[in-house]
Amino acid sequence: MLTFAAASLVLIMIPGPDQALITRSALAGGRRAGLLTMVGGVLGLVVHVGAAVLGISAVLLASATAFTVLKVVGAVYLVWMGIATLRGARRTLREQSGTPDGGDGTEEDGAGGRYVRYGFLSNALNPKVALFFVTFLPQFLPPDGQVFPRAMALSLVFAVLYLLWFSLYVVTVDRLGRVLRRPRVRARIEQVTGLLLIGFAVRLALQSP
């Protein structure tokens, strides 16, 4: 269990689409927005855990066509988010001489569901997450006996570590918010985040089945 927890934490800490989206949300909507995006990410993990336990992920990864469809949809989503973030950076620079629109680090009314959706789709449409639960998780399961309870326990450990790491990350971003939300600084971060999301999309699109 300790080996699994350590390996999972390393994988969670590696920069990826989740971190980029959570950063984007925390800067745009404050701490609550970042945490809601994180919750969406956990819900996306639940989808993959359920699919892996039921064997759906194994079937998906065994089918080149199904894998390619999910990969393309996920890549398109990341490109869309990347372009939206780059447009947000341009808007931030235009507004720096006036009153920022939604740039004060507070969540807009009714925006909570949108942030949860961002995180959920980022994980649910990522075949690499499915790959993790199908290839990495089974290495820590007993060869016989209580496979299902053990798989659920390990998945819970992964989800808790995910929540702890990104909660700490969101709090850190929020505490540095006064500096990070300065129009010029925020615009640069949004530009880097947008390019990273597009880069993740390209890497995902080029991934072999």
PDB file of C-alpha atoms in Angstrom:
ATOM      1  CA  MET A   1       0.000   0.000   0.000  1.00  0.00           C
ATOM      2  CA  LEU A   2       2.829   2.425   0.844  1.00  0.00           C
ATOM      3  CA  THR A   3       4.572   1.668  -2.453  1.00  0.00           C
ATOM      4  CA  PHE A   4       1.335   2.281  -4.338  1.00  0.00           C
ATOM      5  CA  ALA A   5       0.706   5.527  -2.441  1.00  0.00           C
ATOM      6  CA  ALA A   6       4.220   6.806  -3.145  1.00  0.00           C
ATOM      7  CA  ALA A   7       4.038   5.935  -6.845  1.00  0.00           C
ATOM      8  CA  SER A   8       0.548   7.449  -7.132  1.00  0.00           C
ATOM      9  CA  LEU A   9       1.660  10.697  -5.488  1.00  0.00           C
ATOM     10  CA  VAL A  10       4.549  11.033  -7.943  1.00  0.00           C
ATOM     11  CA  LEU A  11       2.171  10.517 -10.866  1.00  0.00           C
ATOM     12  CA  ILE A  12      -0.314  13.045  -9.458  1.00  0.00           C
ATOM     13  CA  MET A  13       2.409  15.662  -8.931  1.00  0.00           C
ATOM     14  CA  ILE A  14       3.690  15.414 -12.518  1.00  0.00           C
ATOM     15  CA  PRO A  15       2.403  18.515 -14.376  1.00  0.00           C
ATOM     16  CA  GLY A  16      -0.450  17.712 -16.737  1.00  0.00           C
ATOM     17  CA  PRO A  17      -3.855  18.901 -17.956  1.00  0.00           C
ATOM     18  CA  ASP A  18      -5.363  18.747 -14.456  1.00  0.00           C
ATOM     19  CA  GLN A  19      -2.784  21.111 -13.010  1.00  0.00           C
ATOM     20  CA  ALA A  20      -3.134  23.500 -15.943  1.00  0.00           C
ATOM     21  CA  LEU A  21      -6.947  23.605 -15.673  1.00  0.00           C
ATOM     22  CA  ILE A  22      -6.928  23.969 -11.888  1.00  0.00           C
ATOM     23  CA  THR A  23      -4.440  26.840 -12.179  1.00  0.00           C
ATOM     24  CA  ARG A  24      -6.638  28.504 -14.793  1.00  0.00           C
ATOM     25  CA  SER A  25      -9.747  28.157 -12.616  1.00  0.00           C
ATOM     26  CA  ALA A  26      -8.048  29.327  -9.414  1.00  0.00           C
ATOM     27  CA  LEU A  27      -6.753  32.472 -11.126  1.00  0.00           C
ATOM     28  CA  ALA A  28     -10.040  33.212 -12.850  1.00  0.00           C
ATOM     29  CA  GLY A  29     -12.467  32.370 -10.042  1.00  0.00           C
ATOM     30  CA  GLY A  30     -10.477  32.114  -6.822  1.00  0.00           C
ATOM     31  CA  ARG A  31      -9.991  29.279  -4.362  1.00  0.00           C
ATOM     32  CA  ARG A  32     -13.521  27.877  -4.662  1.00  0.00           C
ATOM     33  CA  ALA A  33     -13.280  27.665  -8.447  1.00  0.00           C
ATOM     34  CA  GLY A  34      -9.972  25.805  -8.208  1.00  0.00           C
ATOM     35  CA  LEU A  35     -11.385  23.369  -5.654  1.00  0.00           C
ATOM     36  CA  LEU A  36     -14.500  22.770  -7.767  1.00  0.00           C
ATOM     37  CA  THR A  37     -12.320  21.964 -10.782  1.00  0.00           C
ATOM     38  CA  MET A  38     -10.417  19.530  -8.566  1.00  0.00           C
ATOM     39  CA  VAL A  39     -13.699  17.896  -7.472  1.00  0.00           C
ATOM     40  CA  GLY A  40     -14.608  17.500 -11.136  1.00  0.00           C
ATOM     41  CA  GLY A  41     -11.270  15.783 -11.686  1.00  0.00           C
ATOM     42  CA  VAL A  42     -12.034  13.310  -8.892  1.00  0.00           C
ATOM     43  CA  LEU A  43     -15.433  12.571 -10.434  1.00  0.00           C
ATOM     44  CA  GLY A  44     -13.605  11.846 -13.689  1.00  0.00           C
ATOM     45  CA  LEU A  45     -11.385   9.413 -11.796  1.00  0.00           C
ATOM     46  CA  VAL A  46     -14.498   7.671 -10.457  1.00  0.00           C
ATOM     47  CA  VAL A  47     -15.597   7.033 -14.049  1.00  0.00           C
ATOM     48  CA  HIS A  48     -12.288   5.335 -14.853  1.00  0.00           C
ATOM     49  CA  VAL A  49     -12.255   3.348 -11.615  1.00  0.00           C
ATOM     50  CA  GLY A  50     -15.744   2.017 -12.307  1.00  0.00           C
ATOM     51  CA  ALA A  51     -14.852   1.253 -15.913  1.00  0.00           C
ATOM     52  CA  ALA A  52     -11.651  -0.532 -14.915  1.00  0.00           C
ATOM     53  CA  VAL A  53     -13.417  -2.637 -12.276  1.00  0.00           C
ATOM     54  CA  LEU A  54     -16.120  -3.613 -14.789  1.00  0.00           C
ATOM     55  CA  GLY A  55     -13.518  -4.365 -17.463  1.00  0.00           C
ATOM     56  CA  ILE A  56     -14.674  -1.623 -19.830  1.00  0.00           C
ATOM     57  CA  SER A  57     -11.318   0.159 -19.826  1.00  0.00           C
ATOM     58  CA  ALA A  58      -9.550  -3.058 -20.746  1.00  0.00           C
ATOM     59  CA  VAL A  59     -11.869  -3.465 -23.721  1.00  0.00           C
ATOM     60  CA  LEU A  60     -11.368   0.183 -24.676  1.00  0.00           C
ATOM     61  CA  LEU A  61      -7.589  -0.099 -24.610  1.00  0.00           C
ATOM     62  CA  ALA A  62      -7.724  -3.358 -26.561  1.00  0.00           C
ATOM     63  CA  SER A  63      -9.627  -1.633 -29.369  1.00  0.00           C
ATOM     64  CA  ALA A  64      -7.498   0.719 -31.460  1.00  0.00           C
ATOM     65  CA  THR A  65     -10.612   2.383 -32.896  1.00  0.00           C
ATOM     66  CA  ALA A  66     -12.226   3.049 -29.506  1.00  0.00           C
ATOM     67  CA  PHE A  67      -8.931   4.292 -28.119  1.00  0.00           C
ATOM     68  CA  THR A  68      -8.461   6.650 -31.082  1.00  0.00           C
ATOM     69  CA  VAL A  69     -11.990   8.065 -30.749  1.00  0.00           C
ATOM     70  CA  LEU A  70     -11.523   8.817 -27.048  1.00  0.00           C
ATOM     71  CA  LYS A  71      -8.052  10.206 -27.723  1.00  0.00           C
ATOM     72  CA  VAL A  72      -9.285  12.576 -30.449  1.00  0.00           C
ATOM     73  CA  VAL A  73     -12.228  13.799 -28.356  1.00  0.00           C
ATOM     74  CA  GLY A  74      -9.925  14.413 -25.399  1.00  0.00           C
ATOM     75  CA  ALA A  75      -7.374  16.232 -27.565  1.00  0.00           C
ATOM     76  CA  VAL A  76     -10.066  18.449 -29.127  1.00  0.00           C
ATOM     77  CA  TYR A  77     -11.354  19.330 -25.660  1.00  0.00           C
ATOM     78  CA  LEU A  78      -7.869  20.308 -24.461  1.00  0.00           C
ATOM     79  CA  VAL A  79      -7.266  22.412 -27.587  1.00  0.00           C
ATOM     80  CA  TRP A  80     -10.595  24.169 -27.016  1.00  0.00           C
ATOM     81  CA  MET A  81      -9.656  24.901 -23.391  1.00  0.00           C
ATOM     82  CA  GLY A  82      -6.196  26.055 -24.473  1.00  0.00           C
ATOM     83  CA  ILE A  83      -7.597  28.485 -27.038  1.00  0.00           C
ATOM     84  CA  ALA A  84     -10.125  29.794 -24.509  1.00  0.00           C
ATOM     85  CA  THR A  85      -7.287  30.385 -22.028  1.00  0.00           C
ATOM     86  CA  LEU A  86      -5.183  32.224 -24.627  1.00  0.00           C
ATOM     87  CA  ARG A  87      -8.172  34.399 -25.482  1.00  0.00           C
ATOM     88  CA  GLY A  88      -8.604  35.080 -21.778  1.00  0.00           C
ATOM     89  CA  ALA A  89      -4.975  36.229 -21.595  1.00  0.00           C
ATOM     90  CA  ARG A  90      -5.568  38.669 -24.435  1.00  0.00           C
ATOM     91  CA  ARG A  91      -8.693  39.962 -22.737  1.00  0.00           C
ATOM     92  CA  THR A  92      -6.790  40.401 -19.459  1.00  0.00           C
ATOM     93  CA  LEU A  93      -4.146  42.534 -21.177  1.00  0.00           C
ATOM     94  CA  ARG A  94      -6.833  44.680 -22.827  1.00  0.00           C
ATOM     95  CA  GLU A  95      -8.580  45.234 -19.516  1.00  0.00           C
ATOM     96  CA  GLN A  96      -5.503  46.072 -17.434  1.00  0.00           C
ATOM     97  CA  SER A  97      -6.052  49.791 -17.865  1.00  0.00           C
ATOM     98  CA  GLY A  98      -9.695  49.520 -16.796  1.00  0.00           C
ATOM     99  CA  THR A  99     -11.773  47.457 -14.416  1.00  0.00           C
ATOM    100  CA  PRO A 100     -11.087  43.736 -14.910  1.00  0.00           C
ATOM    101  CA  ASP A 101     -14.087  41.631 -15.808  1.00  0.00           C
ATOM    102  CA  GLY A 102     -14.159  38.641 -13.448  1.00  0.00           C
ATOM    103  CA  GLY A 103     -10.442  39.067 -12.720  1.00  0.00           C
ATOM    104  CA  ASP A 104     -10.768  39.807  -9.008  1.00  0.00           C
ATOM    105  CA  GLY A 105     -10.389  36.183  -8.036  1.00  0.00           C
ATOM    106  CA  THR A 106     -14.039  35.654  -7.120  1.00  0.00           C
ATOM    107  CA  GLU A 107     -16.287  33.078  -8.728  1.00  0.00           C
ATOM    108  CA  GLU A 108     -19.102  34.339 -10.927  1.00  0.00           C
ATOM    109  CA  ASP A 109     -22.654  33.484  -9.868  1.00  0.00           C
ATOM    110  CA  GLY A 110     -23.707  30.122 -11.278  1.00  0.00           C
ATOM    111  CA  ALA A 111     -20.214  29.287 -12.488  1.00  0.00           C
ATOM    112  CA  GLY A 112     -19.639  26.428 -10.025  1.00  0.00           C
ATOM    113  CA  GLY A 113     -21.055  23.757 -12.299  1.00  0.00           C
ATOM    114  CA  ARG A 114     -18.881  24.951 -15.153  1.00  0.00           C
ATOM    115  CA  TYR A 115     -15.693  24.540 -13.123  1.00  0.00           C
ATOM    116  CA  VAL A 116     -16.720  21.031 -12.030  1.00  0.00           C
ATOM    117  CA  ARG A 117     -17.396  20.192 -15.679  1.00  0.00           C
ATOM    118  CA  TYR A 118     -13.934  21.406 -16.699  1.00  0.00           C
ATOM    119  CA  GLY A 119     -12.229  19.015 -14.281  1.00  0.00           C
ATOM    120  CA  PHE A 120     -14.572  16.117 -14.997  1.00  0.00           C
ATOM    121  CA  LEU A 121     -14.156  16.231 -18.778  1.00  0.00           C
ATOM    122  CA  SER A 122     -10.384  16.656 -18.477  1.00  0.00           C
ATOM    123  CA  ASN A 123     -10.098  13.327 -16.656  1.00  0.00           C
ATOM    124  CA  ALA A 124     -13.030  11.395 -18.106  1.00  0.00           C
ATOM    125  CA  LEU A 125     -11.806  12.004 -21.687  1.00  0.00           C
ATOM    126  CA  ASN A 126      -8.179  11.183 -20.947  1.00  0.00           C
ATOM    127  CA  PRO A 127      -7.259   7.643 -22.104  1.00  0.00           C
ATOM    128  CA  LYS A 128      -3.978   7.892 -20.192  1.00  0.00           C
ATOM    129  CA  VAL A 129      -5.970   7.866 -16.942  1.00  0.00           C
ATOM    130  CA  ALA A 130      -7.760   4.729 -18.138  1.00  0.00           C
ATOM    131  CA  LEU A 131      -4.352   3.271 -18.995  1.00  0.00           C
ATOM    132  CA  PHE A 132      -3.164   3.945 -15.439  1.00  0.00           C
ATOM    133  CA  PHE A 133      -6.043   2.096 -13.817  1.00  0.00           C
ATOM    134  CA  VAL A 134      -5.790  -0.850 -16.218  1.00  0.00           C
ATOM    135  CA  THR A 135      -2.008  -1.317 -16.231  1.00  0.00           C
ATOM    136  CA  PHE A 136      -0.640   0.194 -13.015  1.00  0.00           C
ATOM    137  CA  LEU A 137      -3.360  -0.630 -10.494  1.00  0.00           C
ATOM    138  CA  PRO A 138      -3.467  -4.416 -11.197  1.00  0.00           C
ATOM    139  CA  GLN A 139       0.202  -4.716 -10.220  1.00  0.00           C
ATOM    140  CA  PHE A 140      -0.859  -4.124  -6.614  1.00  0.00           C
ATOM    141  CA  LEU A 141      -3.794  -6.541  -6.605  1.00  0.00           C
ATOM    142  CA  PRO A 142      -3.603 -10.032  -5.061  1.00  0.00           C
ATOM    143  CA  PRO A 143      -3.339 -12.848  -7.642  1.00  0.00           C
ATOM    144  CA  ASP A 144      -6.405 -14.462  -6.149  1.00  0.00           C
ATOM    145  CA  GLY A 145      -9.064 -13.679  -3.616  1.00  0.00           C
ATOM    146  CA  GLN A 146     -10.325 -10.216  -2.662  1.00  0.00           C
ATOM    147  CA  VAL A 147      -9.581  -8.357  -5.911  1.00  0.00           C
ATOM    148  CA  PHE A 148     -12.606  -6.019  -5.959  1.00  0.00           C
ATOM    149  CA  PRO A 149     -12.285  -4.685  -2.368  1.00  0.00           C
ATOM    150  CA  ARG A 150      -8.535  -4.241  -2.853  1.00  0.00           C
ATOM    151  CA  ALA A 151      -9.020  -2.386  -6.157  1.00  0.00           C
ATOM    152  CA  MET A 152     -11.566  -0.053  -4.558  1.00  0.00           C
ATOM    153  CA  ALA A 153      -9.271   0.578  -1.568  1.00  0.00           C
ATOM    154  CA  LEU A 154      -6.329   1.454  -3.837  1.00  0.00           C
ATOM    155  CA  SER A 155      -8.539   3.692  -5.965  1.00  0.00           C
ATOM    156  CA  LEU A 156      -9.697   5.477  -2.816  1.00  0.00           C
ATOM    157  CA  VAL A 157      -6.079   6.020  -1.785  1.00  0.00           C
ATOM    158  CA  PHE A 158      -5.345   7.531  -5.207  1.00  0.00           C
ATOM    159  CA  ALA A 159      -8.403   9.828  -4.985  1.00  0.00           C
ATOM    160  CA  VAL A 160      -7.494  11.006  -1.462  1.00  0.00           C
ATOM    161  CA  LEU A 161      -3.924  11.793  -2.530  1.00  0.00           C
ATOM    162  CA  TYR A 162      -5.295  13.639  -5.561  1.00  0.00           C
ATOM    163  CA  LEU A 163      -7.554  15.724  -3.305  1.00  0.00           C
ATOM    164  CA  LEU A 164      -4.805  16.465  -0.786  1.00  0.00           C
ATOM    165  CA  TRP A 165      -2.201  17.474  -3.363  1.00  0.00           C
ATOM    166  CA  PHE A 166      -4.435  19.720  -5.430  1.00  0.00           C
ATOM    167  CA  SER A 167      -6.087  21.240  -2.332  1.00  0.00           C
ATOM    168  CA  LEU A 168      -2.615  22.320  -1.211  1.00  0.00           C
ATOM    169  CA  TYR A 169      -1.869  23.529  -4.732  1.00  0.00           C
ATOM    170  CA  VAL A 170      -5.075  25.596  -4.947  1.00  0.00           C
ATOM    171  CA  VAL A 171      -4.453  27.165  -1.525  1.00  0.00           C
ATOM    172  CA  THR A 172      -0.927  28.093  -2.603  1.00  0.00           C
ATOM    173  CA  VAL A 173      -2.136  29.671  -5.847  1.00  0.00           C
ATOM    174  CA  ASP A 174      -4.859  31.521  -3.941  1.00  0.00           C
ATOM    175  CA  ARG A 175      -2.420  32.857  -1.313  1.00  0.00           C
ATOM    176  CA  LEU A 176      -0.208  34.166  -4.093  1.00  0.00           C
ATOM    177  CA  GLY A 177      -3.308  35.483  -5.846  1.00  0.00           C
ATOM    178  CA  ARG A 178      -2.581  39.159  -5.248  1.00  0.00           C
ATOM    179  CA  VAL A 179       0.622  38.840  -7.237  1.00  0.00           C
ATOM    180  CA  LEU A 180      -0.581  36.223  -9.721  1.00  0.00           C
ATOM    181  CA  ARG A 181      -3.738  38.183 -10.556  1.00  0.00           C
ATOM    182  CA  ARG A 182      -1.906  41.334 -11.553  1.00  0.00           C
ATOM    183  CA  PRO A 183      -3.063  41.809 -15.155  1.00  0.00           C
ATOM    184  CA  ARG A 184       0.356  41.417 -16.760  1.00  0.00           C
ATOM    185  CA  VAL A 185       1.390  38.468 -14.554  1.00  0.00           C
ATOM    186  CA  ARG A 186      -1.976  36.747 -14.907  1.00  0.00           C
ATOM    187  CA  ALA A 187      -1.920  37.215 -18.685  1.00  0.00           C
ATOM    188  CA  ARG A 188       1.524  35.589 -18.912  1.00  0.00           C
ATOM    189  CA  ILE A 189       0.384  32.653 -16.760  1.00  0.00           C
ATOM    190  CA  GLU A 190      -2.735  32.248 -18.888  1.00  0.00           C
ATOM    191  CA  GLN A 191      -0.615  32.310 -22.051  1.00  0.00           C
ATOM    192  CA  VAL A 192       1.703  29.607 -20.692  1.00  0.00           C
ATOM    193  CA  THR A 193      -1.264  27.575 -19.433  1.00  0.00           C
ATOM    194  CA  GLY A 194      -3.030  27.824 -22.788  1.00  0.00           C
ATOM    195  CA  LEU A 195       0.079  26.711 -24.667  1.00  0.00           C
ATOM    196  CA  LEU A 196       0.565  23.833 -22.212  1.00  0.00           C
ATOM    197  CA  LEU A 197      -3.010  22.648 -22.723  1.00  0.00           C
ATOM    198  CA  ILE A 198      -2.536  22.689 -26.489  1.00  0.00           C
ATOM    199  CA  GLY A 199       0.812  20.914 -26.048  1.00  0.00           C
ATOM    200  CA  PHE A 200      -0.862  18.223 -23.906  1.00  0.00           C
ATOM    201  CA  ALA A 201      -3.495  17.864 -26.648  1.00  0.00           C
ATOM    202  CA  VAL A 202      -0.831  17.364 -29.317  1.00  0.00           C
ATOM    203  CA  ARG A 203       1.000  14.807 -27.196  1.00  0.00           C
ATOM    204  CA  LEU A 204      -2.267  12.984 -26.547  1.00  0.00           C
ATOM    205  CA  ALA A 205      -3.186  13.028 -30.251  1.00  0.00           C
ATOM    206  CA  LEU A 206       0.199  11.541 -31.197  1.00  0.00           C
ATOM    207  CA  GLN A 207       0.021   8.803 -28.584  1.00  0.00           C
ATOM    208  CA  SER A 208      -0.050   5.321 -30.082  1.00  0.00           C
ATOM    209  CA  PRO A 209      -2.915   2.956 -29.185  1.00  0.00           C
TER     210      PRO A 209
END
